[in-house]
Structure formats: C-alpha cells, structure tokens
PDB file of C-alpha atoms in Angstrom:
ATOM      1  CA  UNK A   3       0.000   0.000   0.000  1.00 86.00           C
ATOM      2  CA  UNK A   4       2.476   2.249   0.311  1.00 89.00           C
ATOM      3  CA  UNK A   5       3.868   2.053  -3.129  1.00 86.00           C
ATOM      4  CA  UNK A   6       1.945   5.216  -4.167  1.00 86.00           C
ATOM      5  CA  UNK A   7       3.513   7.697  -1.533  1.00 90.00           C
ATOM      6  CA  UNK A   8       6.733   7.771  -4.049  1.00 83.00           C
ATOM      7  CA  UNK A   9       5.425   9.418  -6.894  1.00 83.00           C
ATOM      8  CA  UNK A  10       2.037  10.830  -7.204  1.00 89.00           C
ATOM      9  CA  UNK A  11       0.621  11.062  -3.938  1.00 94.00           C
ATOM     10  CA  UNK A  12       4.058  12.735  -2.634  1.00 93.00           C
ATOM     11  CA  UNK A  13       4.449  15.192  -5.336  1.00 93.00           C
ATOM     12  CA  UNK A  14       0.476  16.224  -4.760  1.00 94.00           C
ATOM     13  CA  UNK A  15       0.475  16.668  -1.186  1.00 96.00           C
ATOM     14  CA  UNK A  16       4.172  17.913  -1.206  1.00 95.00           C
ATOM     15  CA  UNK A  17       2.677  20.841  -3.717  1.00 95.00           C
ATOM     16  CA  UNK A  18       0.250  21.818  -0.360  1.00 97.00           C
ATOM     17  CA  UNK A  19       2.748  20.776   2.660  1.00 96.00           C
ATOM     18  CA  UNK A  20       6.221  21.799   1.595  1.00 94.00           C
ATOM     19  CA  UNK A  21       5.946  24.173  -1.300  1.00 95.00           C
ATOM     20  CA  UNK A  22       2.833  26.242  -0.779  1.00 96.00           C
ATOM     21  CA  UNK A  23       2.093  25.839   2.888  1.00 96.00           C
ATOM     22  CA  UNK A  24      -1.181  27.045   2.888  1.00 97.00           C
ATOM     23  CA  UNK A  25      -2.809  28.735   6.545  1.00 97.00           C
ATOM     24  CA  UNK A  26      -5.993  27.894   8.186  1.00 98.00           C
ATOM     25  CA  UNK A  27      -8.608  29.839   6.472  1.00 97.00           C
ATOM     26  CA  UNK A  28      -7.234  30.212   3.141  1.00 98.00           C
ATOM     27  CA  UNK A  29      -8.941  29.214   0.287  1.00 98.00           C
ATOM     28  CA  UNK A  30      -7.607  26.791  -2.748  1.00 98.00           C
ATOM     29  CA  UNK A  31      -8.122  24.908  -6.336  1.00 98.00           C
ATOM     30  CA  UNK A  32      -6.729  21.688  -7.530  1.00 98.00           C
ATOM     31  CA  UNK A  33      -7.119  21.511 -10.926  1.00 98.00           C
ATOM     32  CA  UNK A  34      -7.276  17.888 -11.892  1.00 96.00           C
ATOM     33  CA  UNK A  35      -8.762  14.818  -9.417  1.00 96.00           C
ATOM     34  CA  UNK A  36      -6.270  12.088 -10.125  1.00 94.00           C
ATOM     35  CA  UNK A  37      -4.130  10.692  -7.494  1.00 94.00           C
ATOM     36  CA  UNK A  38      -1.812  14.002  -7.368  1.00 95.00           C
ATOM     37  CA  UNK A  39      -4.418  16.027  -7.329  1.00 97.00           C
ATOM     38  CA  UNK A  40      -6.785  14.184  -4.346  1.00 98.00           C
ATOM     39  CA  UNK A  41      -3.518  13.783  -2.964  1.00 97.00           C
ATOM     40  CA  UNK A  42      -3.487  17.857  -2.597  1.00 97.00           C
ATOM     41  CA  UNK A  43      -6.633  18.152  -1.596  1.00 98.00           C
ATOM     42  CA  UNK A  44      -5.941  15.536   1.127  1.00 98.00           C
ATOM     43  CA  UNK A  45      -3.071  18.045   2.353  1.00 98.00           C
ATOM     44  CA  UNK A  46      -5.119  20.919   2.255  1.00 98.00           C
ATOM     45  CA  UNK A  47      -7.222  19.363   4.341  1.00 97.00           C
ATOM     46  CA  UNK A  48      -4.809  18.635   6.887  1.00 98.00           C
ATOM     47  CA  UNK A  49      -3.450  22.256   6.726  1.00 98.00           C
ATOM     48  CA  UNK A  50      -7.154  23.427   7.295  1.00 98.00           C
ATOM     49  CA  UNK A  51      -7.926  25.345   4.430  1.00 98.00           C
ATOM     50  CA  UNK A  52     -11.116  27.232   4.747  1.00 98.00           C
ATOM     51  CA  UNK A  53     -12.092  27.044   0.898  1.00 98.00           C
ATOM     52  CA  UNK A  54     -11.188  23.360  -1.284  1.00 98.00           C
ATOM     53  CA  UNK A  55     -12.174  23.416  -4.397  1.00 98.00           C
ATOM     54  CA  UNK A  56     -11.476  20.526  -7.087  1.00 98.00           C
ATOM     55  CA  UNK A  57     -11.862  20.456 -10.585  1.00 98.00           C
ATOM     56  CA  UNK A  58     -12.401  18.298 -12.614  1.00 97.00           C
ATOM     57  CA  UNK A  59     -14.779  16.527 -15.373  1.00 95.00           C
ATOM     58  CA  UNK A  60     -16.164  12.609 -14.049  1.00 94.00           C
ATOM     59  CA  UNK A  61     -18.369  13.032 -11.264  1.00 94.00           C
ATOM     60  CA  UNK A  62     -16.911   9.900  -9.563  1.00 94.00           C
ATOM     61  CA  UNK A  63     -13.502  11.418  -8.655  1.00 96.00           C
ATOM     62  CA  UNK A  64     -15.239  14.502  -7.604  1.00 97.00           C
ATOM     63  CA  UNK A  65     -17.149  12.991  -5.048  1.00 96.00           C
ATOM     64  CA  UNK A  66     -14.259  11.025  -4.037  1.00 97.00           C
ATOM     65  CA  UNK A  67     -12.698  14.720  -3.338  1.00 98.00           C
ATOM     66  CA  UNK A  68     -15.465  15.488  -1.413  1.00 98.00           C
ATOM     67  CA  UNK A  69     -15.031  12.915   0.668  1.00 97.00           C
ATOM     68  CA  UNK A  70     -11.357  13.786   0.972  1.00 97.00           C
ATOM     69  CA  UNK A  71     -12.012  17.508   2.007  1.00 97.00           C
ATOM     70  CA  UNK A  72     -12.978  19.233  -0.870  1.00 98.00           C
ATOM     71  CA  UNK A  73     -15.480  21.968   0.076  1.00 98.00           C
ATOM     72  CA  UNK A  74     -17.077  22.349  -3.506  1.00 98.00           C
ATOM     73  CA  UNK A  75     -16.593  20.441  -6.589  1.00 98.00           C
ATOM     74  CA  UNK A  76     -16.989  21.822 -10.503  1.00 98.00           C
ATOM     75  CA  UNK A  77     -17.540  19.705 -13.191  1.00 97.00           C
ATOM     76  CA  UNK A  78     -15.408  21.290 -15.979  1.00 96.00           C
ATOM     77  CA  UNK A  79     -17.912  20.161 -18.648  1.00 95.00           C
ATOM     78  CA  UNK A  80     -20.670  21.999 -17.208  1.00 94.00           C
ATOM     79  CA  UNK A  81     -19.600  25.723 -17.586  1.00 92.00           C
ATOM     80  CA  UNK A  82     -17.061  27.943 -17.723  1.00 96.00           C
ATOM     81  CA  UNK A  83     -14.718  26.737 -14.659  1.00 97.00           C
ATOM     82  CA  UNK A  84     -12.963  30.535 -13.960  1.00 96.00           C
ATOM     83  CA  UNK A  85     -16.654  31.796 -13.611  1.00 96.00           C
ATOM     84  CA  UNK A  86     -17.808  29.016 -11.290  1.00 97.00           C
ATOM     85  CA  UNK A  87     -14.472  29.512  -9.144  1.00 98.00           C
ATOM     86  CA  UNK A  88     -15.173  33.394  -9.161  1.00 96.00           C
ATOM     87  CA  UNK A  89     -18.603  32.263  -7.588  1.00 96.00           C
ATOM     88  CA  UNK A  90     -17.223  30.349  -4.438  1.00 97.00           C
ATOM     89  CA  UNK A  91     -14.155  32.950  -4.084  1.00 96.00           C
ATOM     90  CA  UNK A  92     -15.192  36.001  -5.049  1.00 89.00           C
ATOM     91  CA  UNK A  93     -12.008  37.995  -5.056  1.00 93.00           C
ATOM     92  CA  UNK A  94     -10.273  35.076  -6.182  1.00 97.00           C
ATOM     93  CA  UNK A  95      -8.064  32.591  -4.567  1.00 98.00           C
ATOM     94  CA  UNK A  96      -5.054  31.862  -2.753  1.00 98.00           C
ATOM     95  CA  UNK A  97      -3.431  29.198  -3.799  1.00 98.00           C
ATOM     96  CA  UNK A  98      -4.168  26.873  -7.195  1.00 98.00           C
ATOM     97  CA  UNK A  99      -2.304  23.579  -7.828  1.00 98.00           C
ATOM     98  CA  UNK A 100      -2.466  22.628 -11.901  1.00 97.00           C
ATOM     99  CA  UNK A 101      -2.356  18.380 -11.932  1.00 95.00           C
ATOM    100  CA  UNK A 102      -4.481  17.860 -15.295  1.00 93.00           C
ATOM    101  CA  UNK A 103      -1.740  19.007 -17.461  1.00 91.00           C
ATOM    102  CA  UNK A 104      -4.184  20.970 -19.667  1.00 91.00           C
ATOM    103  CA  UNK A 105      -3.218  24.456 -21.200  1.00 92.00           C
ATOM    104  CA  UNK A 106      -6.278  25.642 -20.702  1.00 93.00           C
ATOM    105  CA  UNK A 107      -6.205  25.265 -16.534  1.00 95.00           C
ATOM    106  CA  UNK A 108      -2.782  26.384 -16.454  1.00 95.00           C
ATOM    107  CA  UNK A 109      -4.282  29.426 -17.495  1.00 96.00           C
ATOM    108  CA  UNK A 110      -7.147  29.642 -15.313  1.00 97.00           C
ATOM    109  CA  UNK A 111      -5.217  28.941 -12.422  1.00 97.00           C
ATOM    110  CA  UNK A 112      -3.511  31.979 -12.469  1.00 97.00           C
ATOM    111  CA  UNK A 113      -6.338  34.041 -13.683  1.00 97.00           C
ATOM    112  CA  UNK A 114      -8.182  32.479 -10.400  1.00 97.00           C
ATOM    113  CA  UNK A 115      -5.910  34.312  -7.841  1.00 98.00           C
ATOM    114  CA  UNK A 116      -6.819  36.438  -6.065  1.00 97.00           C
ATOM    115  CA  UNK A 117      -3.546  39.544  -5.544  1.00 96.00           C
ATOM    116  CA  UNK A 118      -0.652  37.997  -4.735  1.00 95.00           C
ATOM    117  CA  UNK A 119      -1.746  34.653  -4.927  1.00 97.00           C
ATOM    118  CA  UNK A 120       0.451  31.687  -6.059  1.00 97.00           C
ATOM    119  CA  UNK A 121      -0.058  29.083  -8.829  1.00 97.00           C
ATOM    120  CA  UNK A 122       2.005  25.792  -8.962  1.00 96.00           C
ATOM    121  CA  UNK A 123       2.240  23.743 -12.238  1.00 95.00           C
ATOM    122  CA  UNK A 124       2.514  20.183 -10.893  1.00 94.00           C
ATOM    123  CA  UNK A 125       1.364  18.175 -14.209  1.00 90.00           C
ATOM    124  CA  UNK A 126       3.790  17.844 -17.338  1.00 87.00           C
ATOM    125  CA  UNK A 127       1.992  18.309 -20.829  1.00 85.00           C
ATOM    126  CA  UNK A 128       3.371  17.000 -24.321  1.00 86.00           C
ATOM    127  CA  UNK A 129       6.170  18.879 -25.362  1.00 89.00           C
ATOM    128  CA  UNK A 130       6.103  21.673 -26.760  1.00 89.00           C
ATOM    129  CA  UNK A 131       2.701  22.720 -24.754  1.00 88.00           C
ATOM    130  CA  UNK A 132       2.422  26.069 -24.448  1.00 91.00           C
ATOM    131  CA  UNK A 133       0.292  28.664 -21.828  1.00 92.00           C
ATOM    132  CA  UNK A 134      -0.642  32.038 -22.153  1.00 92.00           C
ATOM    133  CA  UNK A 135      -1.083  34.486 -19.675  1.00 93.00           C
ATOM    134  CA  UNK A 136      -2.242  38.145 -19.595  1.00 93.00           C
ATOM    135  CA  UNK A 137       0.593  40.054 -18.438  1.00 93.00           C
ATOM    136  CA  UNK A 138      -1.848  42.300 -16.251  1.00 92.00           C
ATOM    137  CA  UNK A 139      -3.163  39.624 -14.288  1.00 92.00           C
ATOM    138  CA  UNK A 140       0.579  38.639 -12.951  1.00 91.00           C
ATOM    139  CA  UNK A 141       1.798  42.036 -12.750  1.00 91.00           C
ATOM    140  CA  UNK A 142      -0.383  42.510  -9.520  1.00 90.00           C
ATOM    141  CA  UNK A 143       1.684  40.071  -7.863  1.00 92.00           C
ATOM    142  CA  UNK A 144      -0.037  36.823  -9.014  1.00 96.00           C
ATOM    143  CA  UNK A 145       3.227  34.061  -9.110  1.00 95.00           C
ATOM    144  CA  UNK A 146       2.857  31.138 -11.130  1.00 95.00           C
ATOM    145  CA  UNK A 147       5.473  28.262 -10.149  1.00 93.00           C
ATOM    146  CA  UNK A 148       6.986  25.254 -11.527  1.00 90.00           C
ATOM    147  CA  UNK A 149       7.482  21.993  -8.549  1.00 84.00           C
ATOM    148  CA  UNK A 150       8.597  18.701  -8.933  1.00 79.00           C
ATOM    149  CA  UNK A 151       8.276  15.373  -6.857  1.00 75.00           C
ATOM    150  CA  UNK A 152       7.356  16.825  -3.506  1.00 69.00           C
ATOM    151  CA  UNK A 153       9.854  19.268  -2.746  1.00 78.00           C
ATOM    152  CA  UNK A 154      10.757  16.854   0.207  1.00 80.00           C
ATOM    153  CA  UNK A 155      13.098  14.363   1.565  1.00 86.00           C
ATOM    154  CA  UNK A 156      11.813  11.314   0.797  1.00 87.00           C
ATOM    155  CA  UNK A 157      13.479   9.545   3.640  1.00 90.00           C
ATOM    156  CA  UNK A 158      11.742  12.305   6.301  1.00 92.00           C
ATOM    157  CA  UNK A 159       8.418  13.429   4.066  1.00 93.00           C
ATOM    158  CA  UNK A 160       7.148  10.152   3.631  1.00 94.00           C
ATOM    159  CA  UNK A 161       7.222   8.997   7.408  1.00 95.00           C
ATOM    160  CA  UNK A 162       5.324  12.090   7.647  1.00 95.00           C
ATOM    161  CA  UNK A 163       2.577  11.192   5.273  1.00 96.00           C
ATOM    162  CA  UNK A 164       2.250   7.443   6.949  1.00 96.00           C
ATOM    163  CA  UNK A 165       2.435   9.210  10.487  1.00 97.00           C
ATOM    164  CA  UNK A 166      -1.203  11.255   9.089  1.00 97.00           C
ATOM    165  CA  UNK A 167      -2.419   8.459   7.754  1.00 97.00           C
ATOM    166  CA  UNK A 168      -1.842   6.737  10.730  1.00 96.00           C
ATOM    167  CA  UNK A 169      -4.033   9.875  12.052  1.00 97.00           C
ATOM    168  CA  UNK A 170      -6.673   9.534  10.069  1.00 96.00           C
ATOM    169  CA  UNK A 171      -5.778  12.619   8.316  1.00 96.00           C
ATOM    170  CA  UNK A 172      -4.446  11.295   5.453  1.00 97.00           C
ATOM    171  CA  UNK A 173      -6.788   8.057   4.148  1.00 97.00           C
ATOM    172  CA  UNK A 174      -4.769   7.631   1.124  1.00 96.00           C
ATOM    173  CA  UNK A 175      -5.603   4.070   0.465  1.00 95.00           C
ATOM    174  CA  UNK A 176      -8.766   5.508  -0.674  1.00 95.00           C
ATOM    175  CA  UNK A 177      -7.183   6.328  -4.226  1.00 95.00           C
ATOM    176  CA  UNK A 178      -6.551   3.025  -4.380  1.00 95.00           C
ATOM    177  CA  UNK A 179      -7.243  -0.404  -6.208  1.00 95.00           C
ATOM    178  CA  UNK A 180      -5.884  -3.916  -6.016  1.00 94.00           C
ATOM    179  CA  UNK A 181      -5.714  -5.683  -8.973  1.00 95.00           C
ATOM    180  CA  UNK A 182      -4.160  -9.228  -9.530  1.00 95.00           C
ATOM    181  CA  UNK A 183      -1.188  -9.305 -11.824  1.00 94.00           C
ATOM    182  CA  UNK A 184      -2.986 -11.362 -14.235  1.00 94.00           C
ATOM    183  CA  UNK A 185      -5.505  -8.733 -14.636  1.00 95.00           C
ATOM    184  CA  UNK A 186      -2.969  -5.855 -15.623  1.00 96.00           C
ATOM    185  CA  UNK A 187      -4.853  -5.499 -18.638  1.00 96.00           C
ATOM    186  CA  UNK A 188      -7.901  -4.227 -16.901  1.00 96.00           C
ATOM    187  CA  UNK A 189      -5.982  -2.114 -14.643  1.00 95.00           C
ATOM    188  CA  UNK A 190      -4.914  -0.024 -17.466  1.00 95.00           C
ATOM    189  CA  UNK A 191      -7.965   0.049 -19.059  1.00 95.00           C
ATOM    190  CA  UNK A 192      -9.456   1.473 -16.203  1.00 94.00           C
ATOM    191  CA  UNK A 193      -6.666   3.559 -14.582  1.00 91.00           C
ATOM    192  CA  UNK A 194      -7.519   5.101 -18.755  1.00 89.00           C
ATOM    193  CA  UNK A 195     -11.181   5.289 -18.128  1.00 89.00           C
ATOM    194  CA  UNK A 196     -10.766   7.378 -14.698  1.00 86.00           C
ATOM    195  CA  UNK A 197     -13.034   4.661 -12.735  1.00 88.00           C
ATOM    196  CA  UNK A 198      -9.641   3.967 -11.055  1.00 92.00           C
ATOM    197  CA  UNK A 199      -7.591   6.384  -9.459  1.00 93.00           C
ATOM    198  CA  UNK A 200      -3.901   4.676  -8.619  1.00 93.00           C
ATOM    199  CA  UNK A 201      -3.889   1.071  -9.370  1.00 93.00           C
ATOM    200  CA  UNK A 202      -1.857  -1.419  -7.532  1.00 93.00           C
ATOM    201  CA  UNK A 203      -0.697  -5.088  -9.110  1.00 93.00           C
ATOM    202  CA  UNK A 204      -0.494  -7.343  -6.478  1.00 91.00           C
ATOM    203  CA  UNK A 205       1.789 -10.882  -7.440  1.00 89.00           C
ATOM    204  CA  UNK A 206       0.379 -13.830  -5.634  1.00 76.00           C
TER     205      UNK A 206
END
C-alpha cells in the first residue's frame, strides 16, 4: 500500500505541505482529481484550508474529493470553470495547484488568484505545450510556479505522510485499487477510463 507515496501522492500533497504551505482559512483549487491532485486536496485538508475546491470533469472522482475535504466540486464540462471559481471565491483565490496538465487550466489557475496569490504547475503536458497568460493579471503580484516530486526528503516526508495516515488525516488508500497481476490489462484500461484512481498489481 504504500507504493503510491513515491510518486504521485508525494508530489500532490508535497505541492500543499512543503511548497505552498497554505494557513488555516485560506482558500484553494486543484485543478485535476487524479491521485496528485486528491492527494493535494488531502493536504489541504490537513493544513485546514477554509475554501477546497477541485476540478475536474467525471463526477466519480469529484465525489471522491469530497469525501477527501474538498469543500465544492466543478464539473469542468458543465460551464465555464474561472466563472464558477469566481462564484465560491469572489475575489479570487489563494493558492491553485495545476495536476491535469491541460493548457487551458494552467491558465485559469492563475487568472483564479486572487492579488498575490500563487499558482504551482505540478502536471507535465506534451512537449512543446504552451500557456498564455495576460501580463496584467501577474503584474499585480499573481506568481505562477513550476514543482517537482514533492519538494521533500523522501526519507523524512514520507514517514510524515504514513504518520497522518496513521491519524486519520491522510486516508490515502482511498485512491486506491488492487488488482491481480494477471488482470494488468484491466488495470490499465481502467486507470484510462478514470473509474480507477492509482492502481496497484499485487503478485500472488
């Protein structure tokens, strides 16, 4: 089980607990509900942010952020997503993590700040992907930031994360799903799909 703490679920909490390190009260938007991202909403939890909001466009891994300490959900199909966050925050918000590696949500997580608000791209997109930004909207302090693989010691920041699940804080087994080996077939068909979040092969 705890496999998944060395890639994605470390580099999505590590975005919240060692690069942004949100306060209590302060509101925030994970772009993306895959394991890094639910894995950053998980840490904002723990950090006690006031406003969670995760975004993304299959209703099952939104409720599954609910359940992980998401405050409000959008469905990116449904609307235009800067409006909707506009609606919860309404002079923006703090923080934004970017997991989907989409352009587009690159783009409206910086636009989603509110003044001096910071922006972390955590997801890679094919290369050569490009983002555009309006230079007025990050001239009034707004910071968008590149982060990579937790921003931790993996020999200290991973005790850590066992030590909150241990808690209760942290239930990241949640994201996940045991598969036999000889069905590794179907784990990648639906780790494709989205009805799985991190699957785990298990060798009998």
């Amino acid at each position: 089980m705890l496999g998944p703490l060395g890639c994605g679920v470390q580099t999505g909490s590590g975005a919240v607990l060692n690069k942004l390190k949100p306060e209590p009260g302060t509101s925030i938007v994970v772009f993306g509900a895959g394991t890094v991202g639910l894995s950053a909403i998980m840490a904002a939890n723990v950090c006690h942010c006031g406003i969670i909001i995760a975004v993304d466009v299959q209703e099952n891994r939104l409720e599954l952020a609910k359940e992980l300490g998401a405050t409000h959900t959008i469905n990116a199909r449904e609307g235009n997503v800067l409006e909707a966050i506009m609606k919860i925050a309404e002079k923006g918000v703090n923080y934004a993590i970017e997991s989907s590696g989409r352009p587009e949500n690159s783009r409206n997580a910086v636009d989603s700040l509110t003044v001096t608000g910071r922006a972390v791209q955590v997801a890679g997109g094919p290369i050569g992907s490009e983002v555009t930004l309006d230079i007025n909207t990050i001239l009034f302090e707004r910071n968008y930031e590149g982060f990579l693989m937790g921003e931790g010691v993996p020999q200290i920041y991973i005790p850590r994360l066992i030590e909150l699940y241990k808690q209760g804080k942290f239930p990241f087994d949640k994201l996940i799903t045991y598969y036999s080996f000889e069905d590794i077939n179907k784990a990648v068909e639906d780790a494709h799909k989205g009805t799985t979040i991190k699957p785990l092969l298990k060798f009998s």
